[in-house]
mmCIF file of N, CA and C in Angstrom:
data_model
loop_
_atom_site.group_PDB
_atom_site.id
_atom_site.type_symbol
_atom_site.label_atom_id
_atom_site.label_comp_id
_atom_site.label_asym_id
_atom_site.label_seq_id
_atom_site.Cartn_x
_atom_site.Cartn_y
_atom_site.Cartn_z
ATOM 1 N N UNK N 1248 20.550 -6.045 38.747
ATOM 2 C CA UNK N 1248 21.135 -6.120 40.154
ATOM 3 C C UNK N 1248 20.641 -7.627 40.717
ATOM 4 N N UNK N 1249 19.956 -8.250 39.916
ATOM 5 C CA UNK N 1249 19.582 -9.741 40.292
ATOM 6 C C UNK N 1249 20.667 -10.637 40.245
ATOM 7 N N UNK N 1250 21.435 -11.370 41.093
ATOM 8 C CA UNK N 1250 22.300 -12.155 41.013
ATOM 9 C C UNK N 1250 23.627 -11.756 41.294
ATOM 10 N N UNK N 1251 23.828 -10.518 41.426
ATOM 11 C CA UNK N 1251 25.018 -9.675 41.593
ATOM 12 C C UNK N 1251 25.219 -9.854 43.159
ATOM 13 N N UNK N 1252 26.423 -10.251 43.384
ATOM 14 C CA UNK N 1252 27.012 -10.616 44.795
ATOM 15 C C UNK N 1252 28.143 -9.656 45.344
ATOM 16 N N UNK N 1253 28.227 -9.196 46.317
ATOM 17 C CA UNK N 1253 29.314 -8.662 46.713
ATOM 18 C C UNK N 1253 30.537 -9.182 47.159
ATOM 19 N N UNK N 1254 31.830 -9.106 46.604
ATOM 20 C CA UNK N 1254 32.905 -10.115 46.980
ATOM 21 C C UNK N 1254 34.080 -9.488 47.758
ATOM 22 N N UNK N 1255 33.986 -8.042 47.842
ATOM 23 C CA UNK N 1255 34.893 -7.237 48.284
ATOM 24 C C UNK N 1255 34.382 -5.876 48.705
ATOM 25 N N UNK N 1256 35.399 -4.819 49.285
ATOM 26 C CA UNK N 1256 34.436 -3.656 49.553
ATOM 27 C C UNK N 1256 35.646 -2.767 49.396
ATOM 28 N N UNK N 1257 35.227 -1.251 48.871
ATOM 29 C CA UNK N 1257 36.105 -0.366 49.002
ATOM 30 C C UNK N 1257 35.694 0.551 50.151
ATOM 31 N N UNK N 1258 36.851 1.210 50.622
ATOM 32 C CA UNK N 1258 36.356 2.309 51.797
ATOM 33 C C UNK N 1258 36.058 3.553 51.250
ATOM 34 N N UNK N 1259 35.190 4.025 51.760
ATOM 35 C CA UNK N 1259 34.787 5.739 51.226
ATOM 36 C C UNK N 1259 34.869 6.352 52.559
ATOM 37 N N UNK N 1260 34.323 7.384 52.325
ATOM 38 C CA UNK N 1260 33.680 8.684 53.506
ATOM 39 C C UNK N 1260 32.376 8.204 54.279
ATOM 40 N N UNK N 1261 32.434 7.506 55.092
ATOM 41 C CA UNK N 1261 31.441 7.171 56.230
ATOM 42 C C UNK N 1261 30.689 5.825 55.327
ATOM 43 N N UNK N 1262 31.323 5.463 54.432
ATOM 44 C CA UNK N 1262 30.653 4.221 53.931
ATOM 45 C C UNK N 1262 31.566 3.117 52.902
ATOM 46 N N UNK N 1263 31.045 2.089 52.912
ATOM 47 C CA UNK N 1263 31.984 1.090 52.204
ATOM 48 C C UNK N 1263 30.686 0.771 50.831
ATOM 49 N N UNK N 1264 31.864 0.437 49.897
ATOM 50 C CA UNK N 1264 31.283 0.166 48.476
ATOM 51 C C UNK N 1264 31.538 -1.124 48.217
ATOM 52 N N UNK N 1265 30.289 -1.921 48.036
ATOM 53 C CA UNK N 1265 30.549 -3.667 47.853
ATOM 54 C C UNK N 1265 30.711 -3.534 46.201
ATOM 55 N N UNK N 1266 31.323 -4.576 46.015
ATOM 56 C CA UNK N 1266 31.747 -4.746 44.772
ATOM 57 C C UNK N 1266 31.885 -6.516 44.321
ATOM 58 N N UNK N 1267 31.885 -6.794 42.952
ATOM 59 C CA UNK N 1267 32.647 -7.938 42.722
ATOM 60 C C UNK N 1267 32.816 -7.849 41.217
ATOM 61 N N UNK N 1268 33.754 -8.810 40.782
ATOM 62 C CA UNK N 1268 34.123 -8.834 38.954
ATOM 63 C C UNK N 1268 32.910 -8.750 38.181
ATOM 64 N N UNK N 1269 32.544 -8.286 37.431
ATOM 65 C CA UNK N 1269 31.537 -8.661 36.363
ATOM 66 C C UNK N 1269 30.163 -7.836 36.929
ATOM 67 N N UNK N 1270 30.295 -7.080 37.917
ATOM 68 C CA UNK N 1270 28.595 -6.621 38.478
ATOM 69 C C UNK N 1270 28.576 -5.104 37.582
ATOM 70 N N UNK N 1271 27.461 -4.763 37.722
ATOM 71 C CA UNK N 1271 26.873 -3.475 36.914
ATOM 72 C C UNK N 1271 26.601 -2.510 38.069
ATOM 73 N N UNK N 1272 26.740 -3.014 39.347
ATOM 74 C CA UNK N 1272 26.370 -1.923 40.449
ATOM 75 C C UNK N 1272 27.249 -1.831 41.304
ATOM 76 N N UNK N 1273 27.404 -0.641 42.073
ATOM 77 C CA UNK N 1273 28.189 -0.711 43.391
ATOM 78 C C UNK N 1273 27.138 -0.821 44.333
ATOM 79 N N UNK N 1274 27.610 -1.497 45.506
ATOM 80 C CA UNK N 1274 26.316 -1.579 46.543
ATOM 81 C C UNK N 1274 27.044 -0.625 47.772
ATOM 82 N N UNK N 1275 26.423 0.416 47.871
ATOM 83 C CA UNK N 1275 26.724 1.431 49.148
ATOM 84 C C UNK N 1275 26.157 0.774 50.314
ATOM 85 N N UNK N 1276 27.202 0.548 50.906
ATOM 86 C CA UNK N 1276 26.715 -0.209 52.563
ATOM 87 C C UNK N 1276 26.700 1.211 53.468
ATOM 88 N N UNK N 1277 25.556 1.518 54.023
ATOM 89 C CA UNK N 1277 25.848 2.330 55.206
ATOM 90 C C UNK N 1277 26.067 1.541 56.469
ATOM 91 N N UNK N 1278 27.066 1.855 57.429
ATOM 92 C CA UNK N 1278 27.439 0.993 58.100
ATOM 93 C C UNK N 1278 26.867 1.256 59.303
ATOM 94 N N UNK N 1279 26.076 2.535 59.377
ATOM 95 C CA UNK N 1279 25.127 2.869 60.536
ATOM 96 C C UNK N 1279 23.738 2.007 60.836
ATOM 97 N N UNK N 1280 23.243 2.102 59.509
ATOM 98 C CA UNK N 1280 21.999 1.400 59.068
ATOM 99 C C UNK N 1280 22.123 0.091 58.995
ATOM 100 N N UNK N 1281 23.126 -0.420 58.341
ATOM 101 C CA UNK N 1281 23.422 -1.669 57.682
ATOM 102 C C UNK N 1281 22.512 -1.596 56.420
ATOM 103 N N UNK N 1282 22.236 -0.590 55.592
ATOM 104 C CA UNK N 1282 21.653 -0.778 54.142
ATOM 105 C C UNK N 1282 22.497 -0.905 53.314
ATOM 106 N N UNK N 1283 21.690 -1.173 52.367
ATOM 107 C CA UNK N 1283 22.312 -1.460 51.029
ATOM 108 C C UNK N 1283 21.697 -0.520 50.047
ATOM 109 N N UNK N 1284 22.655 0.515 49.217
ATOM 110 C CA UNK N 1284 21.883 1.130 48.404
ATOM 111 C C UNK N 1284 22.697 0.667 46.719
ATOM 112 N N UNK N 1285 22.011 0.562 45.673
ATOM 113 C CA UNK N 1285 22.762 -0.215 44.448
ATOM 114 C C UNK N 1285 23.227 1.329 43.722
ATOM 115 N N UNK N 1286 23.977 1.341 43.310
ATOM 116 C CA UNK N 1286 24.439 2.333 42.390
ATOM 117 C C UNK N 1286 24.881 1.940 41.112
ATOM 118 N N UNK N 1287 23.935 2.060 40.077
ATOM 119 C CA UNK N 1287 24.114 1.792 38.852
ATOM 120 C C UNK N 1287 25.836 2.426 37.978
ATOM 121 N N UNK N 1288 26.697 1.705 37.516
ATOM 122 C CA UNK N 1288 27.810 1.991 36.956
ATOM 123 C C UNK N 1288 27.697 2.225 35.260
ATOM 124 N N UNK N 1289 26.740 1.666 34.697
ATOM 125 C CA UNK N 1289 26.372 1.801 33.400
ATOM 126 C C UNK N 1289 27.211 1.348 32.657
ATOM 127 N N UNK N 1290 27.740 0.182 32.901
ATOM 128 C CA UNK N 1290 28.862 -0.902 32.376
ATOM 129 C C UNK N 1290 29.202 -1.829 33.383
ATOM 130 N N UNK N 1291 30.288 -2.849 32.928
ATOM 131 C CA UNK N 1291 30.429 -3.558 33.735
ATOM 132 C C UNK N 1291 31.753 -3.708 34.750
ATOM 133 N N UNK N 1292 31.703 -3.589 35.948
ATOM 134 C CA UNK N 1292 33.119 -3.636 36.967
ATOM 135 C C UNK N 1292 34.125 -4.621 36.277
ATOM 136 N N UNK N 1293 35.345 -4.263 36.297
ATOM 137 C CA UNK N 1293 36.343 -5.181 36.206
ATOM 138 C C UNK N 1293 37.462 -4.594 37.486
ATOM 139 N N UNK N 1294 37.844 -3.697 37.798
ATOM 140 C CA UNK N 1294 38.596 -3.186 38.906
ATOM 141 C C UNK N 1294 38.118 -1.947 39.815
ATOM 142 N N UNK N 1295 38.536 -1.730 40.655
ATOM 143 C CA UNK N 1295 38.248 -0.748 41.539
ATOM 144 C C UNK N 1295 39.651 -0.195 42.807
ATOM 145 N N UNK N 1296 39.491 0.963 42.796
ATOM 146 C CA UNK N 1296 40.441 1.215 44.000
ATOM 147 C C UNK N 1296 39.791 2.720 44.747
ATOM 148 N N UNK N 1297 40.358 2.996 45.979
ATOM 149 C CA UNK N 1297 39.829 4.137 46.622
ATOM 150 C C UNK N 1297 41.023 4.825 47.182
ATOM 151 N N UNK N 1298 41.138 6.255 47.356
ATOM 152 C CA UNK N 1298 41.992 7.027 47.921
ATOM 153 C C UNK N 1298 41.489 7.551 49.339
ATOM 154 N N UNK N 1299 40.393 6.804 49.701
ATOM 155 C CA UNK N 1299 39.215 7.415 50.819
ATOM 156 C C UNK N 1299 38.356 8.859 50.285
ATOM 157 N N UNK N 1300 38.815 9.186 49.466
ATOM 158 C CA UNK N 1300 37.927 10.711 49.062
ATOM 159 C C UNK N 1300 37.220 10.520 47.573
ATOM 160 N N UNK N 1301 37.981 9.618 47.028
ATOM 161 C CA UNK N 1301 37.208 9.241 45.752
ATOM 162 C C UNK N 1301 37.294 7.719 45.483
ATOM 163 N N UNK N 1302 36.326 7.350 44.201
ATOM 164 C CA UNK N 1302 36.358 5.865 44.084
ATOM 165 C C UNK N 1302 37.164 5.810 42.386
ATOM 166 N N UNK N 1303 37.665 4.975 42.316
ATOM 167 C CA UNK N 1303 37.935 4.782 40.757
ATOM 168 C C UNK N 1303 37.650 3.186 40.365
ATOM 169 N N UNK N 1304 37.017 3.663 39.363
ATOM 170 C CA UNK N 1304 36.092 2.093 38.852
ATOM 171 C C UNK N 1304 36.226 2.128 37.408
ATOM 172 N N UNK N 1305 37.195 1.189 37.107
ATOM 173 C CA UNK N 1305 37.388 0.763 35.784
ATOM 174 C C UNK N 1305 36.141 -0.315 35.210
ATOM 175 N N UNK N 1306 35.811 -0.198 33.968
ATOM 176 C CA UNK N 1306 34.715 -0.886 33.083
ATOM 177 C C UNK N 1306 35.299 -1.653 32.270
ATOM 178 N N UNK N 1307 34.787 -2.693 31.809
ATOM 179 C CA UNK N 1307 34.914 -3.538 30.863
ATOM 180 C C UNK N 1307 35.071 -3.000 29.492
ATOM 181 N N UNK N 1308 34.485 -1.752 29.114
ATOM 182 C CA UNK N 1308 34.415 -0.974 28.069
ATOM 183 C C UNK N 1308 35.647 0.143 28.025
ATOM 184 N N UNK N 1309 36.423 -0.033 28.843
ATOM 185 C CA UNK N 1309 37.751 1.110 28.982
ATOM 186 C C UNK N 1309 37.368 2.046 29.503
ATOM 187 N N UNK N 1310 36.360 2.134 30.003
ATOM 188 C CA UNK N 1310 35.942 3.346 30.927
ATOM 189 C C UNK N 1310 36.564 3.335 32.265
ATOM 190 N N UNK N 1311 37.255 4.998 32.717
ATOM 191 C CA UNK N 1311 37.747 4.909 34.136
ATOM 192 C C UNK N 1311 36.849 5.907 34.869
ATOM 193 N N UNK N 1312 35.968 5.567 35.793
ATOM 194 C CA UNK N 1312 34.946 6.356 36.395
ATOM 195 C C UNK N 1312 35.646 7.220 37.551
ATOM 196 N N UNK N 1313 35.380 8.150 37.865
ATOM 197 C CA UNK N 1313 35.775 8.756 39.401
ATOM 198 C C UNK N 1313 34.855 8.957 40.096
ATOM 199 N N UNK N 1314 34.345 8.796 41.263
ATOM 200 C CA UNK N 1314 33.398 9.092 41.812
ATOM 201 C C UNK N 1314 33.833 9.212 43.160
ATOM 202 N N UNK N 1315 32.544 10.424 43.872
ATOM 203 C CA UNK N 1315 32.996 10.673 45.370
ATOM 204 C C UNK N 1315 32.746 9.479 46.327
ATOM 205 N N UNK N 1316 33.655 9.398 47.198
ATOM 206 C CA UNK N 1316 33.618 8.148 47.940
ATOM 207 C C UNK N 1316 32.337 8.289 49.277
ATOM 208 N N UNK N 1317 31.618 9.304 49.359
ATOM 209 C CA UNK N 1317 30.300 9.411 50.365
ATOM 210 C C UNK N 1317 29.448 8.770 49.815
ATOM 211 N N UNK N 1318 28.860 9.216 48.395
ATOM 212 C CA UNK N 1318 27.565 8.621 47.873
ATOM 213 C C UNK N 1318 27.881 7.837 46.633
ATOM 214 N N UNK N 1319 29.117 7.842 45.973
ATOM 215 C CA UNK N 1319 29.062 7.287 45.239
ATOM 216 C C UNK N 1319 28.731 8.020 43.470
ATOM 217 N N UNK N 1320 28.529 9.230 43.902
ATOM 218 C CA UNK N 1320 28.125 10.121 42.624
ATOM 219 C C UNK N 1320 29.371 10.297 41.459
ATOM 220 N N UNK N 1321 28.891 10.159 40.565
ATOM 221 C CA UNK N 1321 29.947 10.090 39.415
ATOM 222 C C UNK N 1321 30.532 11.685 39.177
ATOM 223 N N UNK N 1322 31.837 11.922 39.584
ATOM 224 C CA UNK N 1322 32.133 13.052 39.160
ATOM 225 C C UNK N 1322 32.898 13.415 37.753
ATOM 226 N N UNK N 1323 33.517 12.488 37.207
ATOM 227 C CA UNK N 1323 34.332 12.355 36.044
ATOM 228 C C UNK N 1323 34.338 10.816 35.538
ATOM 229 N N UNK N 1324 34.581 10.830 33.948
ATOM 230 C CA UNK N 1324 34.530 9.604 33.566
ATOM 231 C C UNK N 1324 35.712 9.708 31.930
ATOM 232 N N UNK N 1325 36.755 8.794 31.980
ATOM 233 C CA UNK N 1325 37.741 8.825 31.358
ATOM 234 C C UNK N 1325 37.940 7.714 30.491
ATOM 235 N N UNK N 1326 38.084 7.769 29.171
ATOM 236 C CA UNK N 1326 38.356 6.745 28.268
ATOM 237 C C UNK N 1326 39.650 6.614 28.440
ATOM 238 N N UNK N 1327 40.350 5.346 28.818
ATOM 239 C CA UNK N 1327 41.525 4.961 28.894
ATOM 240 C C UNK N 1327 42.207 3.987 28.109
ATOM 241 N N UNK N 1328 41.051 3.339 27.379
ATOM 242 C CA UNK N 1328 41.172 2.310 26.500
ATOM 243 C C UNK N 1328 40.162 2.466 25.388
ATOM 244 N N UNK N 1329 40.740 2.297 24.204
ATOM 245 C CA UNK N 1329 39.521 2.392 22.753
ATOM 246 C C UNK N 1329 39.111 1.332 22.635
ATOM 247 N N UNK N 1330 39.792 -0.220 22.929
ATOM 248 C CA UNK N 1330 39.326 -1.097 22.728
ATOM 249 C C UNK N 1330 38.734 -1.708 23.924
ATOM 250 N N UNK N 1331 37.518 -2.488 24.025
ATOM 251 C CA UNK N 1331 37.247 -3.183 25.383
ATOM 252 C C UNK N 1331 38.124 -4.361 26.018
ATOM 253 N N UNK N 1332 38.120 -4.303 27.012
ATOM 254 C CA UNK N 1332 38.912 -5.371 27.451
ATOM 255 C C UNK N 1332 38.407 -6.893 27.168
ATOM 256 N N UNK N 1333 39.393 -7.968 26.869
ATOM 257 C CA UNK N 1333 38.556 -9.193 26.392
ATOM 258 C C UNK N 1333 38.177 -9.609 27.157
ATOM 259 N N UNK N 1334 37.000 -10.664 27.246
ATOM 260 C CA UNK N 1334 36.794 -11.419 28.039
ATOM 261 C C UNK N 1334 37.704 -12.333 29.009
ATOM 262 N N UNK N 1335 37.523 -12.156 30.175
ATOM 263 C CA UNK N 1335 38.498 -13.271 30.763
ATOM 264 C C UNK N 1335 38.289 -13.679 32.216
ATOM 265 N N UNK N 1336 38.753 -14.652 32.737
ATOM 266 C CA UNK N 1336 38.497 -15.154 34.217
ATOM 267 C C UNK N 1336 39.902 -15.455 34.507
ATOM 268 N N UNK N 1337 40.119 -14.565 35.719
ATOM 269 C CA UNK N 1337 41.402 -14.598 36.393
ATOM 270 C C UNK N 1337 41.357 -15.800 37.381
ATOM 271 N N UNK N 1338 42.381 -16.801 37.463
ATOM 272 C CA UNK N 1338 42.413 -17.563 38.492
ATOM 273 C C UNK N 1338 43.675 -17.699 39.222
ATOM 274 N N UNK N 1339 43.921 -18.813 39.874
ATOM 275 C CA UNK N 1339 45.310 -18.840 40.674
ATOM 276 C C UNK N 1339 46.605 -18.997 39.739
ATOM 277 N N UNK N 1340 46.395 -19.252 38.437
ATOM 278 C CA UNK N 1340 47.615 -19.506 37.554
ATOM 279 C C UNK N 1340 48.001 -18.404 37.245
ATOM 280 N N UNK N 1341 47.530 -17.261 37.449
ATOM 281 C CA UNK N 1341 48.344 -15.950 37.006
ATOM 282 C C UNK N 1341 47.353 -14.764 37.136
ATOM 283 N N UNK N 1342 47.977 -13.540 36.948
ATOM 284 C CA UNK N 1342 47.210 -12.592 37.144
ATOM 285 C C UNK N 1342 47.374 -12.067 35.717
ATOM 286 N N UNK N 1343 45.887 -11.721 34.824
ATOM 287 C CA UNK N 1343 45.535 -11.446 33.857
ATOM 288 C C UNK N 1343 44.856 -9.962 33.671
ATOM 289 N N UNK N 1344 44.132 -9.577 34.763
ATOM 290 C CA UNK N 1344 43.099 -8.666 34.931
ATOM 291 C C UNK N 1344 44.120 -7.168 35.174
ATOM 292 N N UNK N 1345 43.664 -5.929 34.589
ATOM 293 C CA UNK N 1345 44.073 -4.895 35.188
ATOM 294 C C UNK N 1345 44.153 -4.556 36.196
ATOM 295 N N UNK N 1346 44.867 -3.048 36.589
ATOM 296 C CA UNK N 1346 45.202 -2.894 37.932
ATOM 297 C C UNK N 1346 45.171 -1.393 37.694
ATOM 298 N N UNK N 1347 45.458 -0.909 38.953
ATOM 299 C CA UNK N 1347 45.480 0.684 39.113
ATOM 300 C C UNK N 1347 46.119 0.889 40.323
ATOM 301 N N UNK N 1348 46.878 2.098 39.951
ATOM 302 C CA UNK N 1348 47.982 2.610 41.323
ATOM 303 C C UNK N 1348 47.549 4.181 41.240
ATOM 304 N N UNK N 1349 47.197 4.377 42.598
ATOM 305 C CA UNK N 1349 46.901 5.908 42.565
ATOM 306 C C UNK N 1349 47.852 7.031 43.249
ATOM 307 N N UNK N 1350 47.873 8.206 42.810
ATOM 308 C CA UNK N 1350 48.906 9.111 43.428
ATOM 309 C C UNK N 1350 47.993 10.291 43.708
ATOM 310 N N UNK N 1351 47.076 9.870 44.653
ATOM 311 C CA UNK N 1351 46.176 11.387 44.980
ATOM 312 C C UNK N 1351 47.075 12.726 45.259
ATOM 313 N N UNK N 1352 48.019 12.642 45.748
ATOM 314 C CA UNK N 1352 48.838 14.050 46.052
ATOM 315 C C UNK N 1352 49.067 14.562 44.593
ATOM 316 N N UNK N 1353 49.181 13.941 43.769
ATOM 317 C CA UNK N 1353 49.599 14.719 42.480
ATOM 318 C C UNK N 1353 48.057 14.521 41.187
ATOM 319 N N UNK N 1354 47.291 14.087 41.888
ATOM 320 C CA UNK N 1354 46.030 14.000 40.911
ATOM 321 C C UNK N 1354 46.338 13.147 39.935
ATOM 322 N N UNK N 1355 46.801 12.057 40.685
ATOM 323 C CA UNK N 1355 47.265 11.148 39.134
ATOM 324 C C UNK N 1355 46.824 9.541 39.382
ATOM 325 N N UNK N 1356 46.164 8.615 38.236
ATOM 326 C CA UNK N 1356 45.855 7.440 38.627
ATOM 327 C C UNK N 1356 46.603 6.823 37.460
ATOM 328 N N UNK N 1357 47.138 5.620 37.634
ATOM 329 C CA UNK N 1357 47.795 4.848 36.699
ATOM 330 C C UNK N 1357 47.161 3.471 36.360
ATOM 331 N N UNK N 1358 46.525 3.374 35.224
ATOM 332 C CA UNK N 1358 45.743 2.414 34.881
ATOM 333 C C UNK N 1358 46.701 1.301 33.850
ATOM 334 N N UNK N 1359 46.554 -0.091 34.288
ATOM 335 C CA UNK N 1359 47.329 -1.036 33.494
ATOM 336 C C UNK N 1359 46.205 -1.282 32.187
ATOM 337 N N UNK N 1360 46.607 -1.730 30.874
ATOM 338 C CA UNK N 1360 46.102 -1.961 29.689
ATOM 339 C C UNK N 1360 46.887 -3.251 29.319
ATOM 340 N N UNK N 1361 46.386 -4.414 30.086
ATOM 341 C CA UNK N 1361 47.408 -5.560 29.732
ATOM 342 C C UNK N 1361 46.979 -6.041 28.260
ATOM 343 N N UNK N 1362 45.727 -5.927 27.620
ATOM 344 C CA UNK N 1362 45.471 -6.442 26.407
ATOM 345 C C UNK N 1362 46.153 -5.171 25.214
ATOM 346 N N UNK N 1363 46.737 -4.037 25.609
ATOM 347 C CA UNK N 1363 47.076 -3.025 24.693
ATOM 348 C C UNK N 1363 48.644 -2.911 24.932
ATOM 349 N N UNK N 1364 49.000 -3.570 26.060
ATOM 350 C CA UNK N 1364 50.816 -3.553 26.493
ATOM 351 C C UNK N 1364 50.919 -2.138 26.820
ATOM 352 N N UNK N 1365 50.041 -1.533 27.433
ATOM 353 C CA UNK N 1365 50.166 0.208 27.920
ATOM 354 C C UNK N 1365 49.684 0.422 29.286
ATOM 355 N N UNK N 1366 50.413 1.200 30.163
ATOM 356 C CA UNK N 1366 49.753 1.715 31.251
ATOM 357 C C UNK N 1366 49.438 3.155 30.992
ATOM 358 N N UNK N 1367 48.195 3.541 31.373
ATOM 359 C CA UNK N 1367 47.638 5.065 31.179
ATOM 360 C C UNK N 1367 47.741 5.740 32.231
ATOM 361 N N UNK N 1368 48.554 6.815 32.142
ATOM 362 C CA UNK N 1368 48.455 7.940 33.149
ATOM 363 C C UNK N 1368 47.476 8.853 32.954
ATOM 364 N N UNK N 1369 46.780 8.603 34.240
ATOM 365 C CA UNK N 1369 45.286 9.525 33.848
ATOM 366 C C UNK N 1369 45.579 11.123 34.702
ATOM 367 N N UNK N 1370 45.248 12.214 34.260
ATOM 368 C CA UNK N 1370 45.246 13.369 35.151
ATOM 369 C C UNK N 1370 43.811 13.564 35.454
ATOM 370 N N UNK N 1371 43.808 13.227 36.939
ATOM 371 C CA UNK N 1371 42.145 12.617 37.419
ATOM 372 C C UNK N 1371 41.662 14.520 37.414
ATOM 373 N N UNK N 1372 42.193 15.327 37.846
ATOM 374 C CA UNK N 1372 41.818 16.618 37.906
ATOM 375 C C UNK N 1372 41.116 17.012 36.515
ATOM 376 N N UNK N 1373 42.045 17.079 35.469
ATOM 377 C CA UNK N 1373 41.217 17.403 34.285
ATOM 378 C C UNK N 1373 40.490 16.393 33.779
ATOM 379 N N UNK N 1374 40.363 15.184 34.045
ATOM 380 C CA UNK N 1374 39.554 14.196 33.571
ATOM 381 C C UNK N 1374 39.957 13.771 32.048
ATOM 382 N N UNK N 1375 41.561 13.545 32.180
ATOM 383 C CA UNK N 1375 41.911 13.035 30.733
ATOM 384 C C UNK N 1375 43.331 12.246 31.028
ATOM 385 N N UNK N 1376 43.496 11.684 29.629
ATOM 386 C CA UNK N 1376 44.962 10.863 29.871
ATOM 387 C C UNK N 1376 45.794 11.610 29.395
ATOM 388 N N UNK N 1377 46.834 11.606 30.576
ATOM 389 C CA UNK N 1377 47.771 12.614 30.405
ATOM 390 C C UNK N 1377 49.007 11.997 29.188
ATOM 391 N N UNK N 1378 49.200 10.505 29.198
ATOM 392 C CA UNK N 1378 49.986 9.546 28.107
ATOM 393 C C UNK N 1378 49.976 8.269 28.550
ATOM 394 N N UNK N 1379 50.245 7.778 27.579
ATOM 395 C CA UNK N 1379 50.289 6.135 27.785
ATOM 396 C C UNK N 1379 51.929 5.841 27.864
ATOM 397 N N UNK N 1380 52.208 4.732 28.671
ATOM 398 C CA UNK N 1380 53.350 4.242 29.065
ATOM 399 C C UNK N 1380 53.591 2.924 28.253
ATOM 400 N N UNK N 1381 54.204 2.706 27.379
ATOM 401 C CA UNK N 1381 54.343 1.108 26.713
ATOM 402 C C UNK N 1381 55.307 0.304 27.361
ATOM 403 N N UNK N 1382 54.999 -0.681 27.783
ATOM 404 C CA UNK N 1382 55.623 -1.944 28.911
ATOM 405 C C UNK N 1382 56.285 -2.703 28.026
ATOM 406 N N UNK N 1383 55.963 -3.019 26.928
ATOM 407 C CA UNK N 1383 56.796 -4.269 26.112
ATOM 408 C C UNK N 1383 56.325 -5.754 26.811
ATOM 409 N N UNK N 1384 55.132 -5.424 27.167
ATOM 410 C CA UNK N 1384 54.318 -6.968 27.722
ATOM 411 C C UNK N 1384 52.888 -6.581 27.889
ATOM 412 N N UNK N 1385 52.466 -7.156 28.776
ATOM 413 C CA UNK N 1385 51.126 -7.111 29.256
ATOM 414 C C UNK N 1385 50.953 -6.790 30.702
ATOM 415 N N UNK N 1386 51.128 -5.446 31.033
ATOM 416 C CA UNK N 1386 50.963 -5.318 32.290
ATOM 417 C C UNK N 1386 49.807 -5.667 33.129
ATOM 418 N N UNK N 1387 50.068 -6.285 34.150
ATOM 419 C CA UNK N 1387 48.697 -6.641 35.114
ATOM 420 C C UNK N 1387 48.868 -5.801 36.385
ATOM 421 N N UNK N 1388 49.553 -6.250 37.333
ATOM 422 C CA UNK N 1388 49.829 -5.428 38.761
ATOM 423 C C UNK N 1388 50.730 -4.427 38.833
ATOM 424 N N UNK N 1389 50.024 -3.324 39.429
ATOM 425 C CA UNK N 1389 50.916 -1.952 39.489
ATOM 426 C C UNK N 1389 51.068 -1.713 41.195
ATOM 427 N N UNK N 1390 52.263 -1.489 41.312
ATOM 428 C CA UNK N 1390 52.988 -0.738 42.532
ATOM 429 C C UNK N 1390 53.474 0.746 42.369
ATOM 430 N N UNK N 1391 52.873 1.574 42.805
ATOM 431 C CA UNK N 1391 53.305 2.938 42.723
ATOM 432 C C UNK N 1391 54.688 2.946 43.522
ATOM 433 N N UNK N 1392 55.745 3.126 42.932
ATOM 434 C CA UNK N 1392 56.808 3.605 44.046
ATOM 435 C C UNK N 1392 57.260 5.175 43.895
ATOM 436 N N UNK N 1393 56.938 5.823 44.986
ATOM 437 C CA UNK N 1393 56.792 7.284 45.170
ATOM 438 C C UNK N 1393 58.386 7.729 45.340
ATOM 439 N N UNK N 1394 58.927 9.006 44.806
ATOM 440 C CA UNK N 1394 59.970 9.323 44.979
ATOM 441 C C UNK N 1394 60.400 9.814 46.438
#
């Protein structure tokens, strides 16, 4: 936790969760008391998203954690990549980090795996990868266009 800084927030239920690339903890911010509570991730943060009810945390070792958005408790963990993400530093020259797109109405999360040329379709309710979509490139940013 020493040396970890907050660079952005995920909105939860009655709380915000601070994070930054490469941290090993989320920081739960209670907006009423303005207190921070560290939440250990058991890995290194690379990407996060929130649908307001759940937090989706992608770790550098290829695990996707699904956490509840009130206290940050771990609900499920799904291995989306067998190989860890390579060490990388994203800059203004171009996107290289993985991304996520959520479809909570269908219980799905899409996770790009640029180092493998895949997008993982995760069935969040069942806690497993439903399928991998081959992209023919190194997918980084995702936008989900719903029918």
